[in-house]
């Protein structure tokens, strides 16, 4: 049985629901030797501001139980160099490009959206309003319902590209942010960005990260992320792109059952950069085993009905 | 192009209570690796440890002309190095590589001075072989805490490498830091055509780059920063390098390095 793995986000069609998460896949071109970029559902590139940024001093990451903290500080080449130096190769390699954009001000998001709308080869914009590691901008929009609504509305007016606000889990009720995004005209929401966290070297009593605090990602966060995707799905109609600790096809499928149309994979790519074909093949196998013709029919199929206990004779 | 190999452990030799040399059946990586390149290593499929760890390729193992594996020199300091220390024949170690920018062998060949601190010996076995094969005269300046932590001395001697040793406790070679004999010999080497290579703790690398510059010598240093992926994906292993006349800029040591010109790095 052939399966339809395509997923629609606004006007953008993804070949499959597996996307490389922003900040965990460079600008995509770094991985072109290792993986055929056209086989990924999408490539969300490292967060971009208008200008180049240096990011935080090292140490920028530290491993924690079943996860890692990062405080990269959004080092990046800025949108203009990205368009000049990276986008042509991504286009040539037929990657579906999702540009993760960050602003210190609302105007910066709008300006980025305008510039990227005119660039050839951008599939969608992911609005990073959720980076926990930088003080200015971004997260201040992502932690306020009005801020989220305002930035999404403003970007909506500036572009026809699909827009995907990326939500922070560092709020009490993430579903209300999905609703605010929906009302402001977003095509989907993606979640979760990392959880604000901290690790200390007890011998020296110094923080392990130069930024003191950082964002937790990896398998450790998966159950919380699944719960948040589930809440967003129940709260509105806006499509959800789920992520947080996905390291296998079963993990991706768990997010889809909870309500995600597509998934992103970040930290697991550091461990296994060849993970992409395993994930896509595993999802296809699952659909075939369960007689599901289209991957979008898997989304939100969580079964919560009470069940009678069945006798099994073995 | 890096490959991912589930490499069987062929042998694991303990050199001291902390150091071991582990032989891995990863011929595809070994055959492609250039001196100074590294592999990202993971043991087991669990989440502890989660991330791979970088290791220089130490030796390339050959039987006749056939490459059949590589070794890693490891010092027990964390979870992965503990697992590498404890691994036994038949265990499997996942190796992704070869990665990174290698040392450049100089042309025309004259003299190569390699400076190693502790586990920083790792890239110099393959570099020495490559240089000796070109007819370059090779010296290894090698420092450690004690003489019991200076390894493979005969291995290097057998290949014609001149050894200059230093230990912090004075038990073998000069007492003190390896940069002292380096500086002494640089002073005496005016007019000779030589390149300095270094690998070891960052303060040592900074000192090597500084003395090399003092005597107008080029140096190539291999840095080790906390690395997440080894492929340029995460931007964690950055190191500041000079840019333009006065500026500095973080570059990813996994893909722009791990080998840098000593004069390019901004030492902090
Ligand atoms: C090193 C690192 C850098 C990241 N950089 C970004 C970024 O630039 N923009 C962004 O929206 N999210 C960034 N993230 C968050 C990831 O895209 C993702 O939301 C998070 O890591 C959870 O997914 P995972 O558990 O699969 O990694 C980063 C995560 C890590 C680990």
Short mmCIF file of N, CA and C in Angstrom, two decimals, chain A residues 150-271:
data_model
loop_
_atom_site.label_atom_id
_atom_site.label_comp_id
_atom_site.label_asym_id
_atom_site.label_seq_id
_atom_site.Cartn_x
_atom_site.Cartn_y
_atom_site.Cartn_z
N UNK A 150 0.73 40.49 18.40
CA UNK A 150 1.21 41.64 17.64
C UNK A 150 2.28 41.26 16.62
N UNK A 151 3.22 40.45 17.03
CA UNK A 151 4.32 40.15 16.11
C UNK A 151 3.82 39.26 14.97
N UNK A 152 2.94 38.33 15.29
CA UNK A 152 2.42 37.47 14.22
C UNK A 152 1.56 38.29 13.26
N UNK A 153 0.70 39.17 13.79
CA UNK A 153 -0.13 40.01 12.90
C UNK A 153 0.73 40.88 12.00
N UNK A 154 1.76 41.47 12.58
CA UNK A 154 2.60 42.37 11.80
C UNK A 154 3.33 41.60 10.69
N UNK A 155 3.84 40.43 11.02
CA UNK A 155 4.53 39.64 10.00
C UNK A 155 3.53 39.15 8.95
N UNK A 156 2.33 38.82 9.41
CA UNK A 156 1.28 38.37 8.48
C UNK A 156 1.04 39.41 7.39
N UNK A 157 1.03 40.68 7.81
CA UNK A 157 0.77 41.75 6.84
C UNK A 157 1.95 41.93 5.87
N UNK A 158 3.13 41.47 6.30
CA UNK A 158 4.33 41.74 5.50
C UNK A 158 4.67 40.63 4.52
N UNK A 159 4.05 39.49 4.63
CA UNK A 159 4.46 38.38 3.78
C UNK A 159 3.32 37.45 3.43
N UNK A 160 3.47 36.78 2.28
CA UNK A 160 2.51 35.73 1.92
C UNK A 160 3.08 34.35 2.20
N UNK A 161 4.33 34.33 2.62
CA UNK A 161 4.92 33.03 3.00
C UNK A 161 4.17 32.46 4.20
N UNK A 162 4.08 31.13 4.28
CA UNK A 162 3.51 30.53 5.49
C UNK A 162 4.31 30.96 6.71
N UNK A 163 3.64 31.30 7.78
CA UNK A 163 4.37 31.68 8.99
C UNK A 163 4.03 30.75 10.16
N UNK A 164 5.08 30.39 10.85
CA UNK A 164 5.00 29.40 11.93
C UNK A 164 5.65 29.99 13.18
N UNK A 165 4.88 30.59 14.07
CA UNK A 165 5.50 31.05 15.31
C UNK A 165 5.99 29.84 16.10
N UNK A 166 7.21 29.96 16.63
CA UNK A 166 7.76 28.86 17.44
C UNK A 166 7.58 29.22 18.90
N UNK A 167 6.85 28.38 19.61
CA UNK A 167 6.40 28.73 20.96
C UNK A 167 7.36 28.22 22.02
N UNK A 168 7.42 28.97 23.09
CA UNK A 168 8.25 28.57 24.22
C UNK A 168 7.41 27.73 25.19
N UNK A 169 8.03 26.74 25.79
CA UNK A 169 7.33 25.98 26.82
C UNK A 169 7.42 26.66 28.19
N UNK A 170 8.15 27.78 28.25
CA UNK A 170 8.38 28.42 29.55
C UNK A 170 7.24 29.38 29.90
N UNK A 171 6.02 28.91 29.72
CA UNK A 171 4.82 29.68 30.06
C UNK A 171 3.85 28.72 30.75
N UNK A 172 2.87 29.29 31.41
CA UNK A 172 1.93 28.45 32.16
C UNK A 172 0.98 27.70 31.24
N UNK A 173 0.51 28.39 30.22
CA UNK A 173 -0.52 27.80 29.37
C UNK A 173 -0.15 27.98 27.89
N UNK A 174 0.59 27.05 27.36
CA UNK A 174 1.12 27.20 26.01
C UNK A 174 -0.01 27.23 24.98
N UNK A 175 -1.12 26.57 25.27
CA UNK A 175 -2.22 26.52 24.31
C UNK A 175 -2.79 27.91 24.02
N UNK A 176 -2.77 28.79 25.02
CA UNK A 176 -3.29 30.14 24.77
C UNK A 176 -2.41 30.87 23.75
N UNK A 177 -1.12 30.52 23.70
CA UNK A 177 -0.23 31.14 22.72
C UNK A 177 -0.48 30.58 21.31
N UNK A 178 -0.89 29.33 21.26
CA UNK A 178 -1.27 28.75 19.97
C UNK A 178 -2.53 29.46 19.46
N UNK A 179 -3.46 29.69 20.36
CA UNK A 179 -4.70 30.39 19.96
C UNK A 179 -4.40 31.82 19.51
N UNK A 180 -3.56 32.53 20.26
CA UNK A 180 -3.21 33.91 19.88
C UNK A 180 -2.56 33.91 18.49
N UNK A 181 -1.73 32.92 18.23
CA UNK A 181 -1.07 32.83 16.92
C UNK A 181 -2.09 32.58 15.82
N UNK A 182 -3.04 31.71 16.12
CA UNK A 182 -4.09 31.39 15.15
C UNK A 182 -4.92 32.63 14.82
N UNK A 183 -5.31 33.35 15.85
CA UNK A 183 -6.12 34.56 15.65
C UNK A 183 -5.35 35.61 14.86
N UNK A 184 -4.04 35.62 15.02
CA UNK A 184 -3.23 36.63 14.33
C UNK A 184 -2.89 36.21 12.90
N UNK A 185 -3.33 35.02 12.50
CA UNK A 185 -3.16 34.64 11.10
C UNK A 185 -1.99 33.73 10.80
N UNK A 186 -1.44 33.08 11.80
CA UNK A 186 -0.34 32.14 11.56
C UNK A 186 -0.87 30.91 10.83
N UNK A 187 0.00 30.24 10.07
CA UNK A 187 -0.40 29.04 9.34
C UNK A 187 -0.22 27.77 10.17
N UNK A 188 0.66 27.84 11.14
CA UNK A 188 0.91 26.71 12.03
C UNK A 188 1.66 27.27 13.23
N UNK A 189 1.78 26.47 14.28
CA UNK A 189 2.71 26.81 15.36
C UNK A 189 3.68 25.64 15.50
N UNK A 190 4.91 25.95 15.92
CA UNK A 190 5.84 24.86 16.23
C UNK A 190 6.18 24.94 17.71
N UNK A 191 6.32 23.79 18.34
CA UNK A 191 6.69 23.74 19.74
C UNK A 191 7.21 22.35 20.07
N UNK A 192 8.15 22.26 21.00
CA UNK A 192 8.59 23.29 21.90
C UNK A 192 10.01 23.75 21.58
N UNK A 193 10.28 25.02 21.91
CA UNK A 193 11.66 25.44 22.03
C UNK A 193 12.17 24.87 23.36
N UNK A 194 13.36 25.21 23.75
CA UNK A 194 13.96 24.56 24.91
C UNK A 194 13.42 25.10 26.24
N UNK A 195 13.57 24.29 27.26
CA UNK A 195 13.15 24.66 28.61
C UNK A 195 14.29 25.36 29.33
N UNK A 196 14.01 26.51 29.90
CA UNK A 196 15.03 27.26 30.62
C UNK A 196 15.55 26.41 31.79
N UNK A 197 16.85 26.28 31.87
CA UNK A 197 17.42 25.34 32.83
C UNK A 197 18.83 25.77 33.23
N UNK A 198 19.45 25.02 34.09
CA UNK A 198 20.73 25.44 34.66
C UNK A 198 21.49 24.24 35.20
N UNK A 199 22.80 24.29 35.11
CA UNK A 199 23.63 23.24 35.69
C UNK A 199 24.87 23.88 36.31
N UNK A 200 25.28 23.35 37.46
CA UNK A 200 26.37 23.94 38.24
C UNK A 200 27.45 22.90 38.50
N UNK A 201 28.70 23.30 38.36
CA UNK A 201 29.81 22.46 38.76
C UNK A 201 29.96 22.63 40.27
N UNK A 202 29.65 21.61 41.03
CA UNK A 202 29.60 21.80 42.49
C UNK A 202 31.00 21.94 43.09
N UNK A 203 32.03 21.41 42.45
CA UNK A 203 33.38 21.56 43.00
C UNK A 203 33.83 23.01 42.95
N UNK A 204 33.56 23.65 41.83
CA UNK A 204 34.00 25.05 41.68
C UNK A 204 32.88 26.03 42.00
N UNK A 205 31.65 25.51 42.14
CA UNK A 205 30.45 26.33 42.37
C UNK A 205 30.23 27.33 41.25
N UNK A 206 30.71 26.97 40.08
CA UNK A 206 30.50 27.85 38.94
C UNK A 206 29.43 27.26 38.02
N UNK A 207 28.69 28.13 37.33
CA UNK A 207 27.73 27.61 36.36
C UNK A 207 28.48 26.89 35.24
N UNK A 208 27.90 25.85 34.70
CA UNK A 208 28.60 25.12 33.64
C UNK A 208 28.54 25.87 32.30
N UNK A 209 27.58 26.76 32.15
CA UNK A 209 27.48 27.55 30.92
C UNK A 209 27.92 28.99 31.20
N UNK A 210 28.58 29.59 30.22
CA UNK A 210 29.01 30.98 30.41
C UNK A 210 27.82 31.90 30.61
N UNK A 211 26.70 31.55 30.00
CA UNK A 211 25.49 32.37 30.12
C UNK A 211 24.73 32.08 31.42
N UNK A 212 25.27 31.23 32.26
CA UNK A 212 24.68 30.76 33.52
C UNK A 212 23.48 29.85 33.27
N UNK A 213 22.47 30.35 32.55
CA UNK A 213 21.31 29.51 32.25
C UNK A 213 21.30 29.15 30.77
N UNK A 214 20.56 28.10 30.44
CA UNK A 214 20.49 27.67 29.04
C UNK A 214 19.19 26.92 28.81
N UNK A 215 19.05 26.38 27.61
CA UNK A 215 17.82 25.69 27.24
C UNK A 215 18.02 24.19 27.21
N UNK A 216 17.11 23.46 27.85
CA UNK A 216 17.20 22.00 27.91
C UNK A 216 16.48 21.39 26.71
N UNK A 217 17.16 20.46 26.04
CA UNK A 217 16.58 19.73 24.91
C UNK A 217 16.94 18.26 25.05
N UNK A 218 16.41 17.44 24.14
CA UNK A 218 16.75 16.02 24.13
C UNK A 218 15.66 15.18 24.79
N UNK A 219 15.89 13.85 24.85
CA UNK A 219 14.86 12.93 25.34
C UNK A 219 14.25 13.32 26.69
N UNK A 220 15.02 13.99 27.53
CA UNK A 220 14.51 14.36 28.86
C UNK A 220 13.22 15.19 28.78
N UNK A 221 13.05 15.97 27.73
CA UNK A 221 11.90 16.88 27.67
C UNK A 221 10.71 16.29 26.92
N UNK A 222 10.88 15.11 26.33
CA UNK A 222 9.86 14.63 25.41
C UNK A 222 8.46 14.50 26.01
N UNK A 223 8.31 13.90 27.19
CA UNK A 223 6.94 13.76 27.72
C UNK A 223 6.25 15.11 27.95
N UNK A 224 7.01 16.11 28.35
CA UNK A 224 6.39 17.43 28.58
C UNK A 224 6.00 18.02 27.23
N UNK A 225 6.87 17.87 26.25
CA UNK A 225 6.58 18.42 24.92
C UNK A 225 5.35 17.74 24.31
N UNK A 226 5.25 16.44 24.48
CA UNK A 226 4.08 15.72 23.95
C UNK A 226 2.80 16.26 24.59
N UNK A 227 2.85 16.44 25.90
CA UNK A 227 1.68 16.99 26.60
C UNK A 227 1.32 18.37 26.05
N UNK A 228 2.32 19.19 25.77
CA UNK A 228 2.03 20.55 25.29
C UNK A 228 1.45 20.53 23.88
N UNK A 229 1.95 19.64 23.05
CA UNK A 229 1.39 19.50 21.70
C UNK A 229 -0.08 19.06 21.80
N UNK A 230 -0.32 18.14 22.69
CA UNK A 230 -1.69 17.65 22.92
C UNK A 230 -2.61 18.80 23.35
N UNK A 231 -2.13 19.64 24.25
CA UNK A 231 -2.94 20.79 24.72
C UNK A 231 -3.22 21.77 23.59
N UNK A 232 -2.21 22.03 22.75
CA UNK A 232 -2.41 22.98 21.65
C UNK A 232 -3.41 22.42 20.64
N UNK A 233 -3.31 21.16 20.37
CA UNK A 233 -4.22 20.51 19.44
C UNK A 233 -5.67 20.64 19.92
N UNK A 234 -5.87 20.44 21.21
CA UNK A 234 -7.23 20.50 21.75
C UNK A 234 -7.77 21.92 21.80
N UNK A 235 -6.85 22.89 21.86
CA UNK A 235 -7.29 24.27 22.10
C UNK A 235 -7.69 25.00 20.83
N UNK A 236 -7.31 24.49 19.66
CA UNK A 236 -7.63 25.25 18.45
C UNK A 236 -7.48 24.41 17.22
N UNK A 237 -7.60 25.09 16.07
CA UNK A 237 -7.54 24.37 14.80
C UNK A 237 -6.18 24.48 14.13
N UNK A 238 -5.37 25.38 14.64
CA UNK A 238 -4.10 25.65 13.95
C UNK A 238 -3.22 24.40 13.95
N UNK A 239 -2.64 24.06 12.78
CA UNK A 239 -1.75 22.89 12.74
C UNK A 239 -0.54 23.07 13.67
N UNK A 240 -0.15 21.98 14.27
CA UNK A 240 0.97 22.01 15.21
C UNK A 240 2.14 21.22 14.63
N UNK A 241 3.32 21.81 14.71
CA UNK A 241 4.56 21.09 14.39
C UNK A 241 5.21 20.77 15.74
N UNK A 242 5.37 19.49 16.03
CA UNK A 242 5.82 19.10 17.37
C UNK A 242 7.29 18.74 17.42
N UNK A 243 7.91 19.03 18.53
CA UNK A 243 9.30 18.60 18.72
C UNK A 243 9.64 18.61 20.19
N UNK A 244 10.76 17.96 20.48
CA UNK A 244 11.27 17.88 21.84
C UNK A 244 11.70 16.45 22.12
N UNK A 245 12.97 16.16 21.90
CA UNK A 245 13.51 14.86 22.27
C UNK A 245 13.22 13.72 21.33
N UNK A 246 12.76 14.01 20.14
CA UNK A 246 12.48 12.92 19.19
C UNK A 246 13.80 12.26 18.76
N UNK A 247 13.87 10.94 18.92
CA UNK A 247 15.09 10.22 18.55
C UNK A 247 14.77 8.94 17.79
N UNK A 248 13.50 8.68 17.54
CA UNK A 248 13.14 7.47 16.78
C UNK A 248 11.81 7.73 16.08
N UNK A 249 11.47 6.82 15.16
CA UNK A 249 10.19 6.95 14.47
C UNK A 249 9.03 6.88 15.47
N UNK A 250 9.15 5.99 16.46
CA UNK A 250 8.07 5.87 17.45
C UNK A 250 7.88 7.20 18.20
N UNK A 251 8.98 7.88 18.50
CA UNK A 251 8.86 9.17 19.18
C UNK A 251 8.11 10.17 18.29
N UNK A 252 8.45 10.19 17.01
CA UNK A 252 7.79 11.11 16.08
C UNK A 252 6.30 10.78 15.99
N UNK A 253 6.00 9.51 15.93
CA UNK A 253 4.61 9.06 15.82
C UNK A 253 3.83 9.45 17.07
N UNK A 254 4.49 9.36 18.22
CA UNK A 254 3.84 9.77 19.47
C UNK A 254 3.37 11.23 19.38
N UNK A 255 4.25 12.09 18.86
CA UNK A 255 3.87 13.50 18.70
C UNK A 255 2.69 13.65 17.74
N UNK A 256 2.68 12.87 16.68
CA UNK A 256 1.60 12.99 15.70
C UNK A 256 0.27 12.51 16.27
N UNK A 257 0.33 11.43 17.02
CA UNK A 257 -0.90 10.96 17.67
C UNK A 257 -1.42 12.01 18.64
N UNK A 258 -0.49 12.68 19.32
CA UNK A 258 -0.89 13.73 20.27
C UNK A 258 -1.47 14.93 19.57
N UNK A 259 -1.18 15.09 18.26
CA UNK A 259 -1.78 16.21 17.54
C UNK A 259 -0.89 16.94 16.58
N UNK A 260 0.34 16.47 16.38
CA UNK A 260 1.25 17.18 15.48
C UNK A 260 1.03 16.74 14.03
N UNK A 261 1.06 17.71 13.10
CA UNK A 261 1.02 17.39 11.66
C UNK A 261 2.40 17.01 11.15
N UNK A 262 3.37 17.66 11.74
CA UNK A 262 4.75 17.40 11.34
C UNK A 262 5.60 17.46 12.60
N UNK A 263 6.84 17.00 12.49
CA UNK A 263 7.72 17.02 13.66
C UNK A 263 9.07 17.61 13.27
N UNK A 264 9.79 18.08 14.27
CA UNK A 264 11.16 18.52 14.06
C UNK A 264 12.08 17.72 14.97
N UNK A 265 13.30 17.57 14.52
CA UNK A 265 14.29 16.79 15.26
C UNK A 265 15.55 17.63 15.40
N UNK A 266 15.96 17.85 16.64
CA UNK A 266 17.14 18.68 16.88
C UNK A 266 18.29 17.88 17.46
N UNK A 267 18.28 17.71 18.76
CA UNK A 267 19.40 17.10 19.47
C UNK A 267 19.78 15.72 18.92
N UNK A 268 18.78 14.93 18.52
CA UNK A 268 19.09 13.57 18.04
C UNK A 268 19.96 13.60 16.79
N UNK A 269 19.89 14.68 16.02
CA UNK A 269 20.75 14.79 14.84
C UNK A 269 22.22 14.93 15.22
N UNK A 270 22.49 15.48 16.40
CA UNK A 270 23.88 15.56 16.85
C UNK A 270 24.42 14.16 17.11
N UNK A 271 23.56 13.31 17.64
CA UNK A 271 23.98 11.95 17.98
C UNK A 271 24.09 11.11 16.71
#
